[in-house]
GROMACS .gro file of C-alpha atoms in nm:
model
  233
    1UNK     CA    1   0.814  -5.601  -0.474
    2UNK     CA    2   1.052  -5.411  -0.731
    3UNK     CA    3   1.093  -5.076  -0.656
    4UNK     CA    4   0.969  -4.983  -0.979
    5UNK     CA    5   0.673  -5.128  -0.904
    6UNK     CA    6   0.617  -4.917  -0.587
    7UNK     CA    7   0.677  -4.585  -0.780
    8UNK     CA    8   0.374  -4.714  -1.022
    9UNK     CA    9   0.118  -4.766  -0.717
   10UNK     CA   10   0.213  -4.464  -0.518
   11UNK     CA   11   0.005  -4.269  -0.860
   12UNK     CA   12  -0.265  -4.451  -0.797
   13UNK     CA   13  -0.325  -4.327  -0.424
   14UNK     CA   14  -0.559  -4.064  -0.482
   15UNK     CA   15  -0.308  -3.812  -0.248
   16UNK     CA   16  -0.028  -3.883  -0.465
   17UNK     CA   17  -0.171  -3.933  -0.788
   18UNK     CA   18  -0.065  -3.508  -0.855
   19UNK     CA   19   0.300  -3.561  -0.756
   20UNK     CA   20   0.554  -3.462  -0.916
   21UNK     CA   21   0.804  -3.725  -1.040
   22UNK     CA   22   1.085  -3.584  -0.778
   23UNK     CA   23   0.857  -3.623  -0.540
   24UNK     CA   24   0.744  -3.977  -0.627
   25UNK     CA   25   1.100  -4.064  -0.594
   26UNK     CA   26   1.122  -3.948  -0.255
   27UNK     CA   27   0.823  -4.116  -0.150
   28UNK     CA   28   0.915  -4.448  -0.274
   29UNK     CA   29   1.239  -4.431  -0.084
   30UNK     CA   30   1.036  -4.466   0.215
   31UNK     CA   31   0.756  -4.675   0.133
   32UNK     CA   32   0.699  -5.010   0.161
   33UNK     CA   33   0.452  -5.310   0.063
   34UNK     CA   34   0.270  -5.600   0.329
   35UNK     CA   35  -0.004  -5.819   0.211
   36UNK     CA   36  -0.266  -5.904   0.513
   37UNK     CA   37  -0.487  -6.210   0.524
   38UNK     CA   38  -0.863  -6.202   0.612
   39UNK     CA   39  -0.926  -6.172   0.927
   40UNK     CA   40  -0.595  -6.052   1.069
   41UNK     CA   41  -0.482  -5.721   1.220
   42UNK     CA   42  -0.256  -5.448   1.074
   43UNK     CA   43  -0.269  -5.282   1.454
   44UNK     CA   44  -0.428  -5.318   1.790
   45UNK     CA   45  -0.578  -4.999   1.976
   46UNK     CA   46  -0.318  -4.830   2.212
   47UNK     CA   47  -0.042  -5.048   2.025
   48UNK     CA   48   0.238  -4.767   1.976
   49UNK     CA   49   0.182  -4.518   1.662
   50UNK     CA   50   0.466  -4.619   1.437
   51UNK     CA   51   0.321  -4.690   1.041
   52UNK     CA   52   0.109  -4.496   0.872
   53UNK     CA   53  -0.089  -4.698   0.560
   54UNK     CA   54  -0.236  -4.666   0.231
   55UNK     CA   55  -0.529  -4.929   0.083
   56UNK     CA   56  -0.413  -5.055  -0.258
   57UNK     CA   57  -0.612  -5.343  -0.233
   58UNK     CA   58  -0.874  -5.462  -0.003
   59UNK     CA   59  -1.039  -5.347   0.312
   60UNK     CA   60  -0.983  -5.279   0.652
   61UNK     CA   61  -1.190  -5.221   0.976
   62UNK     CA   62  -1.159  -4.955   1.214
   63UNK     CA   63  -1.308  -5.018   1.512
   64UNK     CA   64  -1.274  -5.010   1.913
   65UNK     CA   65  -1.438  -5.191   2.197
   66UNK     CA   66  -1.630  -5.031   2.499
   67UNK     CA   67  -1.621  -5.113   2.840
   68UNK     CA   68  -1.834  -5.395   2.787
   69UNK     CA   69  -1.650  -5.547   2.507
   70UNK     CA   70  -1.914  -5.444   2.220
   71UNK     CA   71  -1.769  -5.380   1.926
   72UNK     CA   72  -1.844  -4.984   1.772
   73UNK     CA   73  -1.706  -4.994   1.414
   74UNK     CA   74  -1.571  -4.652   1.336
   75UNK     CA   75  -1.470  -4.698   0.958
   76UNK     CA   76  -1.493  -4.927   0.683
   77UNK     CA   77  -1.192  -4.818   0.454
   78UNK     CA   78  -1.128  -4.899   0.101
   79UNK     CA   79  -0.880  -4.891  -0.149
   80UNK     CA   80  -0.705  -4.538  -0.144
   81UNK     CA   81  -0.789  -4.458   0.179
   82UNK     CA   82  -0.551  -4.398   0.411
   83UNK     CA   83  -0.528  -4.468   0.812
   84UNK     CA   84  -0.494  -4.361   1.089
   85UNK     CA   85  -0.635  -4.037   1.066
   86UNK     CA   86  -0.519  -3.942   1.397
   87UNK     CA   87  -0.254  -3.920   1.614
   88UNK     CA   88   0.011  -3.930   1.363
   89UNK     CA   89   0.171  -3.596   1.402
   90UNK     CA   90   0.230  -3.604   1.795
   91UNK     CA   91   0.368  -3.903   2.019
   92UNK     CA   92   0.064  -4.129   2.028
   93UNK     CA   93  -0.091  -4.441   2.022
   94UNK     CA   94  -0.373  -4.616   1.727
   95UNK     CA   95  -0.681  -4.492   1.860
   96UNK     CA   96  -0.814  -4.821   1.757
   97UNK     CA   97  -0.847  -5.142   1.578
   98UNK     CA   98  -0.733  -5.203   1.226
   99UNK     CA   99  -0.896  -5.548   1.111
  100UNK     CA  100  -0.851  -5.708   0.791
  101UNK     CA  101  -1.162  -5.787   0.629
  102UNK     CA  102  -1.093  -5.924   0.335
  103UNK     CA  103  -0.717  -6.003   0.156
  104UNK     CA  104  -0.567  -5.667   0.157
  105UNK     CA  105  -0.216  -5.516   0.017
  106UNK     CA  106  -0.117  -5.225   0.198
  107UNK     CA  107   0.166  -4.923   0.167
  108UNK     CA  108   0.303  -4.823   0.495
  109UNK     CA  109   0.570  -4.570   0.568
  110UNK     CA  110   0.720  -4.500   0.903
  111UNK     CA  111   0.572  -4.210   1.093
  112UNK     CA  112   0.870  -4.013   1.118
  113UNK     CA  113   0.985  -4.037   0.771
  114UNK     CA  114   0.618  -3.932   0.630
  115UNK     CA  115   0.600  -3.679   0.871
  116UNK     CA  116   0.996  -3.543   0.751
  117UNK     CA  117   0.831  -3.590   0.370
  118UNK     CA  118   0.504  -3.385   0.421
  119UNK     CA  119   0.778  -3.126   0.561
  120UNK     CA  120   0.969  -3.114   0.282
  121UNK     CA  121   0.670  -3.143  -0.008
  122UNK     CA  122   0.374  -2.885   0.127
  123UNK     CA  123   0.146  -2.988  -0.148
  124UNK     CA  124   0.084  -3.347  -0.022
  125UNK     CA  125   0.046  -3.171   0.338
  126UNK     CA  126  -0.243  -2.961   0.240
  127UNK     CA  127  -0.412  -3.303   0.076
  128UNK     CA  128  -0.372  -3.476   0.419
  129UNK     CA  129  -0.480  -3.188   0.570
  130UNK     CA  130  -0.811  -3.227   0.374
  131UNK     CA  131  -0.836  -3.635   0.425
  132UNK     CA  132  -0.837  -3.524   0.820
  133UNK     CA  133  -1.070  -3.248   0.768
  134UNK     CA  134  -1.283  -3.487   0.546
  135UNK     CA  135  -1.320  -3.739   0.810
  136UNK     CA  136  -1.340  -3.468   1.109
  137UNK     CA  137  -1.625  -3.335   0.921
  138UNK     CA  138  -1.807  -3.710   0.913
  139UNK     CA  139  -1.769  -3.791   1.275
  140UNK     CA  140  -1.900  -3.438   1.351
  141UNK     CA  141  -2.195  -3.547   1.149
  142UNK     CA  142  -2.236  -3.913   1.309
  143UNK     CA  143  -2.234  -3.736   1.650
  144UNK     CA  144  -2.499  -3.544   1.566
  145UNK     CA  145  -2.695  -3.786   1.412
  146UNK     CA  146  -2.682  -3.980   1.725
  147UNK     CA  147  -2.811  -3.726   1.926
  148UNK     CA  148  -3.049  -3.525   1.771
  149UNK     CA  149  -3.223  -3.827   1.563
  150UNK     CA  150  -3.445  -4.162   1.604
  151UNK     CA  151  -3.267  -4.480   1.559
  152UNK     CA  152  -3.474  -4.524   1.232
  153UNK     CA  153  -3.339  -4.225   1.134
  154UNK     CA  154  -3.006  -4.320   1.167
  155UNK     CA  155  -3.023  -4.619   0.973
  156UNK     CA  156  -3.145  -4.420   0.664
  157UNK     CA  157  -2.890  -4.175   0.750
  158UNK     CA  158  -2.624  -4.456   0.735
  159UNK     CA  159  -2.778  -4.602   0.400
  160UNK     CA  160  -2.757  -4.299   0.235
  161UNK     CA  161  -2.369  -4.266   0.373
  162UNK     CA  162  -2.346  -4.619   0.237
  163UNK     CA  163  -2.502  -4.505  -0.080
  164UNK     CA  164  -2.236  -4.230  -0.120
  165UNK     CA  165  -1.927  -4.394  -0.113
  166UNK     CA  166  -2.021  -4.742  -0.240
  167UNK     CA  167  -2.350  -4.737  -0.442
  168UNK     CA  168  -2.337  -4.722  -0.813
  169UNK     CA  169  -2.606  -4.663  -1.100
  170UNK     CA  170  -2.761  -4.987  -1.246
  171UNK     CA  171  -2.849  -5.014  -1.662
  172UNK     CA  172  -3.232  -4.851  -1.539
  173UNK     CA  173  -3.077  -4.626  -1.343
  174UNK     CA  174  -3.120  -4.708  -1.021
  175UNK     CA  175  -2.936  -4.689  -0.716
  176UNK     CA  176  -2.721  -5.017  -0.638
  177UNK     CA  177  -2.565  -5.101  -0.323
  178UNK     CA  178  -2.353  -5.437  -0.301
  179UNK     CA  179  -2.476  -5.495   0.032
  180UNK     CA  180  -2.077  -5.577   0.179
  181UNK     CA  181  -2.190  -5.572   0.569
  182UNK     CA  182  -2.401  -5.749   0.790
  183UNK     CA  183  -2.646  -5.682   0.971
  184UNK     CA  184  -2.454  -5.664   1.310
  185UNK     CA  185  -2.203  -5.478   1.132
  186UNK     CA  186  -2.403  -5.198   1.045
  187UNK     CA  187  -2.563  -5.194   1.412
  188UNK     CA  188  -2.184  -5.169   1.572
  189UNK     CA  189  -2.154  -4.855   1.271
  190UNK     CA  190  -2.458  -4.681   1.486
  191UNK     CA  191  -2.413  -4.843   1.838
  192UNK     CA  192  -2.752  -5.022   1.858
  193UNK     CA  193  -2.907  -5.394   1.775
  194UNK     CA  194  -2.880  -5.642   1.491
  195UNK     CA  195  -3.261  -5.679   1.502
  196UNK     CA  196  -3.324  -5.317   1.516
  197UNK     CA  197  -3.156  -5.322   1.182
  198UNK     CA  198  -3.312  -5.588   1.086
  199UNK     CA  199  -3.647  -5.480   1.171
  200UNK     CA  200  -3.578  -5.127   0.968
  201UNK     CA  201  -3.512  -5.268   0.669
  202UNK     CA  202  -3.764  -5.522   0.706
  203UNK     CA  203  -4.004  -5.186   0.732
  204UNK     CA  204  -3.806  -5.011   0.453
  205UNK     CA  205  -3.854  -5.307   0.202
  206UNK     CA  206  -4.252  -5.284   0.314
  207UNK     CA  207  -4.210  -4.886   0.222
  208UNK     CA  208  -4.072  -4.980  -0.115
  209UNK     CA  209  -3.774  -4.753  -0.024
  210UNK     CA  210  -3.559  -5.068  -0.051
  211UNK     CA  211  -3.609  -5.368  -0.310
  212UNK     CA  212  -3.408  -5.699  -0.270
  213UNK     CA  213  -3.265  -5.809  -0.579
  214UNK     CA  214  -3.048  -6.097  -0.431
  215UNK     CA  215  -2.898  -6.149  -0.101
  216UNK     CA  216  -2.608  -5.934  -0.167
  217UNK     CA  217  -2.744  -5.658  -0.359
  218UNK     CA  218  -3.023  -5.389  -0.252
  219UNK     CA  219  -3.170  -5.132  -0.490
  220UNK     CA  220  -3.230  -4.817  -0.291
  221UNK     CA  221  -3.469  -4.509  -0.376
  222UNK     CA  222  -3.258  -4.229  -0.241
  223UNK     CA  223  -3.500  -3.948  -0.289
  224UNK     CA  224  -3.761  -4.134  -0.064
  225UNK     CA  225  -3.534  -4.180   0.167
  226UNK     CA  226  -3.472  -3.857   0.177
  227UNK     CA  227  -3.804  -3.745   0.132
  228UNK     CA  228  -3.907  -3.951   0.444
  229UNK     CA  229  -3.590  -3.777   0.643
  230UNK     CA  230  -3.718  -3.393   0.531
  231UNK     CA  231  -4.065  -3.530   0.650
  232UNK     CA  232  -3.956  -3.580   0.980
  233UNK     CA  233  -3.791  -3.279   1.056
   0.00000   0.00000   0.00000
């Protein structure tokens, strides 16, 4: 890819996007460009620490394995995002998977030269800062949710994540969601059973909280789902 080409795409990663032009320049010096295929991986857990990468098309899977092999998917990650989100600023490891979901095109820049970058430009250090605190923030949240609620509970809880970052508002004004997982996936998101989510939505659509307009896309009524959550508690 042309080097010009790579200056352009580093302003569209949403931590870059307010960079100055020098330090575009410098960033591009270091950067570099990898398309993935579906279904491939961009790292295995406990593989040694040595890229960090930015989404600029496509998505990727984070997830690990348990003792008995199940799969517990810890992120879906989209274009923009950036991963890992740990471990990156000591001598570490991946803390897990990164799986290629669909064709993806990824930025990745070696650890030590981001990590000599974000010492030399403090503005993009306080925006990773933020990503981390961001995502510390959610899995404080998921932990929670896994202990102090129902499995039910969770489920809405995880459609109205869902929701959040990948709903969108249809021509009546009502909440879309391209349904982009499957059913087992969003079990391994909340650690239980593909028919436990299967039998909550099944319940859900019965509630009218969730409506069916194909087999990819769900409309969702937000406010009684969380109407139904206040209820509980």
């Amino acid at each position: 890819m042309r080097q010009q080409a790579i200056e352009e795409i580093l302003k569209t990663i949403p931590i870059f996007k307010e960079l100055a032009d020098v330090e575009i320049i410098a960033l591009k010096n270091i950067a570099n460009t990898k398309r993935y295929q579906k279904q491939t991986h961009v790292f295995m857990q406990e593989d040694q620490l040595t890229n960090v990468y930015f989404i600029l098309e496509g998505k990727i899977k984070i997830y690990k394995n348990d003792l008995n092999g199940k799969e517990q998917i810890v992120n879906i990650l989209h274009k923009g995002d950036m991963f890992p989100h740990q471990g990156f600023f000591r001598h570490d490891n991946y803390p897990a998977h990164a799986e290629v979901i669909e064709p993806s095109m990824l930025i990745f820049i070696p650890k030590h030269k981001f990590e000599q970058f974000l010492t030399e430009y403090p503005q993009t250090s306080v925006k990773v800062f933020r990503v981390l605190g961001d995502m510390i923030v959610d899995l404080q949240k998921r932990l929670e949710e896994q202990i102090l609620n129902t499995t039910q509970e969770q489920i809405m809880m995880l459609l109205l994540r869902l929701v959040k970052k990948h709903g969108t508002e249809n021509n009546s004004g009502q909440t879309l969601l391209v349904k982009q997982f499957s059913n087992t996936e969003l079990a391994n998101m909340i650690g239980t059973t593909r028919e436990t989510i299967s039998r909550t939505i099944s319940q859900l659509k019965k509630d009218q909280i969730i409506e069916f307009t194909n087999q990819k896309s769900w409309i969702i009524d937000v406010e009684l789902i969380e109407d139904k959550l206040f209820k509980i508690k």
